[in-house]
């Protein structure tokens, strides 16, 4: 572990302009990652001391170190699409094995897109992938021309704007990712892919082998720290597909997983959350 002189730690904690209850040299301080805000809107002060990630004071799906308020609905959709596109692209070039789950998988099932009423993106990662992120990519920043990606995602060719819009994303890995116990309930999220402009992020959870079950003779039992239990054969071998215009991996038994989680009717119901399914356009349309 890196040992910093005590006076430097004191200085660092003074700079964060918040009275810290204890010195926590392992935290990514607001002052060390901030982009444009002068005040931290993270909910650190009300979180338990052993919780690593802090959701913002104004909404649980935003990181308060980078944003001070929620986005309007349209801007949120655009930002969420860019978030998942840049995530998939980065993980694919890093070679970290990841796939979509839950609400994102349901969106994929209908039309290979995020459902318009979804406010987050759900992904999982293999244990090897998470070790790779933790060992070599923690706190790395990745910059993209998002206007161009948006254009490509919608199949409109190159982006509209003459000058592309650059946006930076950060990988942050929870040091508690090495604790495999679901009892570590304040740290069920192993890593985040964070949009440093809007504060939106993707929670990344590791799919772990249940070694205790293995010892008892049950093969292929897996779980994530947020207490989802899954059989290895339902996930692997992963299938190749497309999501929001980008190559993506999806679980092998996607239909069974979706039925198990949302019920059979979720795969057939054509009106939900104030939207109806338009078969011609292959799109969820808002009921007005
Ligand atoms: C990632 O970096 C942050 C900031 O330095 C640190 O607090 C955290 O413990 C690191 N995570 C891991 C897995 O090393
Ligand atoms: C994991 O976290 C739990 C809950 O905080 C704690 O009781 C346990 O000691 C931790 N295990 C390890 C190996 O750090």
PDB file of N, CA and C in Angstrom, residues 187-242:
ATOM      1  N   UNK A 187     -21.357  -2.303  -0.083  1.00  0.00           N
ATOM      2  CA  UNK A 187     -20.437  -2.273  -1.233  1.00  0.00           C
ATOM      3  C   UNK A 187     -20.794  -3.331  -2.266  1.00  0.00           C
ATOM      4  N   UNK A 188     -22.086  -3.368  -2.621  1.00  0.00           N
ATOM      5  CA  UNK A 188     -22.527  -4.388  -3.574  1.00  0.00           C
ATOM      6  C   UNK A 188     -22.153  -4.015  -5.016  1.00  0.00           C
ATOM      7  N   UNK A 189     -21.836  -2.762  -5.237  1.00  0.00           N
ATOM      8  CA  UNK A 189     -21.404  -2.323  -6.569  1.00  0.00           C
ATOM      9  C   UNK A 189     -19.879  -2.398  -6.625  1.00  0.00           C
ATOM     10  N   UNK A 190     -19.356  -3.181  -7.567  1.00  0.00           N
ATOM     11  CA  UNK A 190     -17.910  -3.404  -7.614  1.00  0.00           C
ATOM     12  C   UNK A 190     -17.168  -2.293  -8.352  1.00  0.00           C
ATOM     13  N   UNK A 191     -17.802  -1.711  -9.336  1.00  0.00           N
ATOM     14  CA  UNK A 191     -17.130  -0.642 -10.086  1.00  0.00           C
ATOM     15  C   UNK A 191     -18.169   0.225 -10.766  1.00  0.00           C
ATOM     16  N   UNK A 192     -17.737   1.398 -11.202  1.00  0.00           N
ATOM     17  CA  UNK A 192     -18.643   2.288 -11.932  1.00  0.00           C
ATOM     18  C   UNK A 192     -17.966   2.854 -13.170  1.00  0.00           C
ATOM     19  N   UNK A 193     -18.805   3.067 -14.203  1.00  0.00           N
ATOM     20  CA  UNK A 193     -18.400   3.778 -15.418  1.00  0.00           C
ATOM     21  C   UNK A 193     -19.140   5.107 -15.343  1.00  0.00           C
ATOM     22  N   UNK A 194     -18.385   6.189 -15.128  1.00  0.00           N
ATOM     23  CA  UNK A 194     -19.012   7.457 -14.763  1.00  0.00           C
ATOM     24  C   UNK A 194     -18.838   8.525 -15.840  1.00  0.00           C
ATOM     25  N   UNK A 195     -19.937   9.139 -16.219  1.00  0.00           N
ATOM     26  CA  UNK A 195     -19.921  10.255 -17.158  1.00  0.00           C
ATOM     27  C   UNK A 195     -19.498  11.499 -16.361  1.00  0.00           C
ATOM     28  N   UNK A 196     -18.313  12.016 -16.657  1.00  0.00           N
ATOM     29  CA  UNK A 196     -17.755  13.098 -15.846  1.00  0.00           C
ATOM     30  C   UNK A 196     -18.408  14.441 -16.134  1.00  0.00           C
ATOM     31  N   UNK A 197     -19.323  14.472 -17.123  1.00  0.00           N
ATOM     32  CA  UNK A 197     -20.021  15.726 -17.392  1.00  0.00           C
ATOM     33  C   UNK A 197     -21.390  15.753 -16.719  1.00  0.00           C
ATOM     34  N   UNK A 198     -22.126  14.643 -16.827  1.00  0.00           N
ATOM     35  CA  UNK A 198     -23.496  14.650 -16.297  1.00  0.00           C
ATOM     36  C   UNK A 198     -23.613  13.978 -14.932  1.00  0.00           C
ATOM     37  N   UNK A 199     -22.605  13.204 -14.544  1.00  0.00           N
ATOM     38  CA  UNK A 199     -22.663  12.483 -13.285  1.00  0.00           C
ATOM     39  C   UNK A 199     -23.402  11.155 -13.370  1.00  0.00           C
ATOM     40  N   UNK A 200     -24.028  10.855 -14.538  1.00  0.00           N
ATOM     41  CA  UNK A 200     -24.696   9.555 -14.700  1.00  0.00           C
ATOM     42  C   UNK A 200     -23.638   8.452 -14.713  1.00  0.00           C
ATOM     43  N   UNK A 201     -24.023   7.264 -14.281  1.00  0.00           N
ATOM     44  CA  UNK A 201     -23.041   6.179 -14.267  1.00  0.00           C
ATOM     45  C   UNK A 201     -23.698   4.835 -14.512  1.00  0.00           C
ATOM     46  N   UNK A 202     -22.860   3.860 -14.843  1.00  0.00           N
ATOM     47  CA  UNK A 202     -23.308   2.473 -14.938  1.00  0.00           C
ATOM     48  C   UNK A 202     -22.711   1.731 -13.755  1.00  0.00           C
ATOM     49  N   UNK A 203     -23.547   1.040 -13.003  1.00  0.00           N
ATOM     50  CA  UNK A 203     -23.068   0.164 -11.933  1.00  0.00           C
ATOM     51  C   UNK A 203     -22.577  -1.134 -12.538  1.00  0.00           C
ATOM     52  N   UNK A 204     -21.382  -1.546 -12.176  1.00  0.00           N
ATOM     53  CA  UNK A 204     -20.853  -2.810 -12.681  1.00  0.00           C
ATOM     54  C   UNK A 204     -20.771  -3.787 -11.510  1.00  0.00           C
ATOM     55  N   UNK A 205     -21.435  -4.936 -11.651  1.00  0.00           N
ATOM     56  CA  UNK A 205     -21.337  -5.943 -10.599  1.00  0.00           C
ATOM     57  C   UNK A 205     -20.651  -7.186 -11.166  1.00  0.00           C
ATOM     58  N   UNK A 206     -19.844  -7.802 -10.325  1.00  0.00           N
ATOM     59  CA  UNK A 206     -19.113  -8.997 -10.739  1.00  0.00           C
ATOM     60  C   UNK A 206     -19.988 -10.227 -10.547  1.00  0.00           C
ATOM     61  N   UNK A 207     -20.013 -11.100 -11.540  1.00  0.00           N
ATOM     62  CA  UNK A 207     -20.669 -12.386 -11.356  1.00  0.00           C
ATOM     63  C   UNK A 207     -19.625 -13.348 -10.800  1.00  0.00           C
ATOM     64  N   UNK A 208     -19.877 -13.802  -9.576  1.00  0.00           N
ATOM     65  CA  UNK A 208     -18.876 -14.584  -8.840  1.00  0.00           C
ATOM     66  C   UNK A 208     -19.271 -16.050  -8.762  1.00  0.00           C
ATOM     67  N   UNK A 209     -18.272 -16.895  -8.777  1.00  0.00           N
ATOM     68  CA  UNK A 209     -18.471 -18.320  -8.576  1.00  0.00           C
ATOM     69  C   UNK A 209     -18.792 -18.554  -7.100  1.00  0.00           C
ATOM     70  N   UNK A 210     -19.823 -19.310  -6.806  1.00  0.00           N
ATOM     71  CA  UNK A 210     -20.154 -19.606  -5.411  1.00  0.00           C
ATOM     72  C   UNK A 210     -19.290 -20.779  -4.949  1.00  0.00           C
ATOM     73  N   UNK A 211     -18.171 -20.441  -4.337  1.00  0.00           N
ATOM     74  CA  UNK A 211     -17.196 -21.490  -3.977  1.00  0.00           C
ATOM     75  C   UNK A 211     -17.676 -22.355  -2.816  1.00  0.00           C
ATOM     76  N   UNK A 212     -18.500 -21.762  -1.948  1.00  0.00           N
ATOM     77  CA  UNK A 212     -19.056 -22.565  -0.842  1.00  0.00           C
ATOM     78  C   UNK A 212     -19.981 -23.650  -1.381  1.00  0.00           C
ATOM     79  N   UNK A 213     -20.826 -23.268  -2.346  1.00  0.00           N
ATOM     80  CA  UNK A 213     -21.739 -24.244  -2.951  1.00  0.00           C
ATOM     81  C   UNK A 213     -20.935 -25.332  -3.670  1.00  0.00           C
ATOM     82  N   UNK A 214     -19.851 -24.912  -4.284  1.00  0.00           N
ATOM     83  CA  UNK A 214     -19.008 -25.845  -5.035  1.00  0.00           C
ATOM     84  C   UNK A 214     -18.445 -26.928  -4.103  1.00  0.00           C
ATOM     85  N   UNK A 215     -18.005 -26.471  -2.926  1.00  0.00           N
ATOM     86  CA  UNK A 215     -17.451 -27.406  -1.942  1.00  0.00           C
ATOM     87  C   UNK A 215     -18.520 -28.424  -1.538  1.00  0.00           C
ATOM     88  N   UNK A 216     -19.790 -27.942  -1.460  1.00  0.00           N
ATOM     89  CA  UNK A 216     -20.883 -28.839  -1.079  1.00  0.00           C
ATOM     90  C   UNK A 216     -21.347 -29.711  -2.244  1.00  0.00           C
ATOM     91  N   UNK A 217     -20.695 -29.547  -3.389  1.00  0.00           N
ATOM     92  CA  UNK A 217     -21.009 -30.422  -4.513  1.00  0.00           C
ATOM     93  C   UNK A 217     -21.957 -29.837  -5.554  1.00  0.00           C
ATOM     94  N   UNK A 218     -22.421 -28.573  -5.355  1.00  0.00           N
ATOM     95  CA  UNK A 218     -23.277 -27.940  -6.364  1.00  0.00           C
ATOM     96  C   UNK A 218     -22.392 -27.244  -7.393  1.00  0.00           C
ATOM     97  N   UNK A 219     -22.527 -27.645  -8.616  1.00  0.00           N
ATOM     98  CA  UNK A 219     -21.672 -27.051  -9.651  1.00  0.00           C
ATOM     99  C   UNK A 219     -22.373 -25.900 -10.367  1.00  0.00           C
ATOM    100  N   UNK A 220     -21.588 -24.900 -10.755  1.00  0.00           N
ATOM    101  CA  UNK A 220     -22.111 -23.856 -11.620  1.00  0.00           C
ATOM    102  C   UNK A 220     -23.030 -22.844 -10.954  1.00  0.00           C
ATOM    103  N   UNK A 221     -22.997 -22.762  -9.630  1.00  0.00           N
ATOM    104  CA  UNK A 221     -23.796 -21.739  -8.951  1.00  0.00           C
ATOM    105  C   UNK A 221     -23.007 -20.434  -8.906  1.00  0.00           C
ATOM    106  N   UNK A 222     -23.669 -19.350  -9.281  1.00  0.00           N
ATOM    107  CA  UNK A 222     -22.983 -18.059  -9.304  1.00  0.00           C
ATOM    108  C   UNK A 222     -23.870 -17.001  -8.646  1.00  0.00           C
ATOM    109  N   UNK A 223     -23.250 -15.890  -8.254  1.00  0.00           N
ATOM    110  CA  UNK A 223     -24.026 -14.823  -7.606  1.00  0.00           C
ATOM    111  C   UNK A 223     -23.275 -13.504  -7.765  1.00  0.00           C
ATOM    112  N   UNK A 224     -23.998 -12.422  -7.544  1.00  0.00           N
ATOM    113  CA  UNK A 224     -23.340 -11.116  -7.465  1.00  0.00           C
ATOM    114  C   UNK A 224     -23.616 -10.564  -6.070  1.00  0.00           C
ATOM    115  N   UNK A 225     -22.854  -9.575  -5.634  1.00  0.00           N
ATOM    116  CA  UNK A 225     -22.998  -9.090  -4.261  1.00  0.00           C
ATOM    117  C   UNK A 225     -24.353  -8.439  -3.998  1.00  0.00           C
ATOM    118  N   UNK A 226     -25.054  -8.022  -5.069  1.00  0.00           N
ATOM    119  CA  UNK A 226     -26.405  -7.486  -4.875  1.00  0.00           C
ATOM    120  C   UNK A 226     -27.429  -8.627  -4.724  1.00  0.00           C
ATOM    121  N   UNK A 227     -26.922  -9.843  -4.499  1.00  0.00           N
ATOM    122  CA  UNK A 227     -27.708 -11.023  -4.126  1.00  0.00           C
ATOM    123  C   UNK A 227     -28.508 -11.634  -5.268  1.00  0.00           C
ATOM    124  N   UNK A 228     -28.169 -11.356  -6.503  1.00  0.00           N
ATOM    125  CA  UNK A 228     -28.777 -12.093  -7.605  1.00  0.00           C
ATOM    126  C   UNK A 228     -28.058 -13.434  -7.715  1.00  0.00           C
ATOM    127  N   UNK A 229     -28.830 -14.521  -7.761  1.00  0.00           N
ATOM    128  CA  UNK A 229     -28.233 -15.851  -7.920  1.00  0.00           C
ATOM    129  C   UNK A 229     -28.524 -16.361  -9.323  1.00  0.00           C
ATOM    130  N   UNK A 230     -27.529 -16.967  -9.940  1.00  0.00           N
ATOM    131  CA  UNK A 230     -27.661 -17.359 -11.335  1.00  0.00           C
ATOM    132  C   UNK A 230     -26.874 -18.643 -11.570  1.00  0.00           C
ATOM    133  N   UNK A 231     -27.350 -19.448 -12.518  1.00  0.00           N
ATOM    134  CA  UNK A 231     -26.582 -20.638 -12.894  1.00  0.00           C
ATOM    135  C   UNK A 231     -25.643 -20.292 -14.050  1.00  0.00           C
ATOM    136  N   UNK A 232     -24.454 -20.817 -13.954  1.00  0.00           N
ATOM    137  CA  UNK A 232     -23.429 -20.552 -14.966  1.00  0.00           C
ATOM    138  C   UNK A 232     -23.952 -20.818 -16.387  1.00  0.00           C
ATOM    139  N   UNK A 233     -24.705 -21.923 -16.538  1.00  0.00           N
ATOM    140  CA  UNK A 233     -25.198 -22.305 -17.868  1.00  0.00           C
ATOM    141  C   UNK A 233     -26.214 -21.317 -18.432  1.00  0.00           C
ATOM    142  N   UNK A 234     -26.824 -20.502 -17.579  1.00  0.00           N
ATOM    143  CA  UNK A 234     -27.763 -19.495 -18.077  1.00  0.00           C
ATOM    144  C   UNK A 234     -27.017 -18.303 -18.690  1.00  0.00           C
ATOM    145  N   UNK A 235     -25.788 -18.109 -18.287  1.00  0.00           N
ATOM    146  CA  UNK A 235     -25.010 -16.964 -18.789  1.00  0.00           C
ATOM    147  C   UNK A 235     -24.052 -17.379 -19.916  1.00  0.00           C
ATOM    148  N   UNK A 236     -23.344 -18.453 -19.673  1.00  0.00           N
ATOM    149  CA  UNK A 236     -22.280 -18.846 -20.612  1.00  0.00           C
ATOM    150  C   UNK A 236     -22.694 -20.047 -21.452  1.00  0.00           C
ATOM    151  N   UNK A 237     -22.211 -20.173 -22.684  1.00  0.00           N
ATOM    152  CA  UNK A 237     -21.409 -19.195 -23.413  1.00  0.00           C
ATOM    153  C   UNK A 237     -22.229 -17.960 -23.796  1.00  0.00           C
ATOM    154  N   UNK A 238     -21.621 -16.799 -23.681  1.00  0.00           N
ATOM    155  CA  UNK A 238     -22.313 -15.558 -24.026  1.00  0.00           C
ATOM    156  C   UNK A 238     -22.596 -15.524 -25.526  1.00  0.00           C
ATOM    157  N   UNK A 239     -23.687 -14.852 -25.887  1.00  0.00           N
ATOM    158  CA  UNK A 239     -24.034 -14.686 -27.302  1.00  0.00           C
ATOM    159  C   UNK A 239     -23.619 -13.291 -27.763  1.00  0.00           C
ATOM    160  N   UNK A 240     -23.314 -13.189 -29.036  1.00  0.00           N
ATOM    161  CA  UNK A 240     -22.967 -11.882 -29.614  1.00  0.00           C
ATOM    162  C   UNK A 240     -24.204 -11.240 -30.192  1.00  0.00           C
ATOM    163  N   UNK A 241     -24.391  -9.955 -29.895  1.00  0.00           N
ATOM    164  CA  UNK A 241     -25.508  -9.233 -30.492  1.00  0.00           C
ATOM    165  C   UNK A 241     -25.143  -7.756 -30.600  1.00  0.00           C
ATOM    166  N   UNK A 242     -26.191  -6.933 -30.683  1.00  0.00           N
ATOM    167  CA  UNK A 242     -25.993  -5.497 -30.836  1.00  0.00           C
ATOM    168  C   UNK A 242     -26.913  -4.802 -29.837  1.00  0.00           C
TER     169      UNK A 242
END
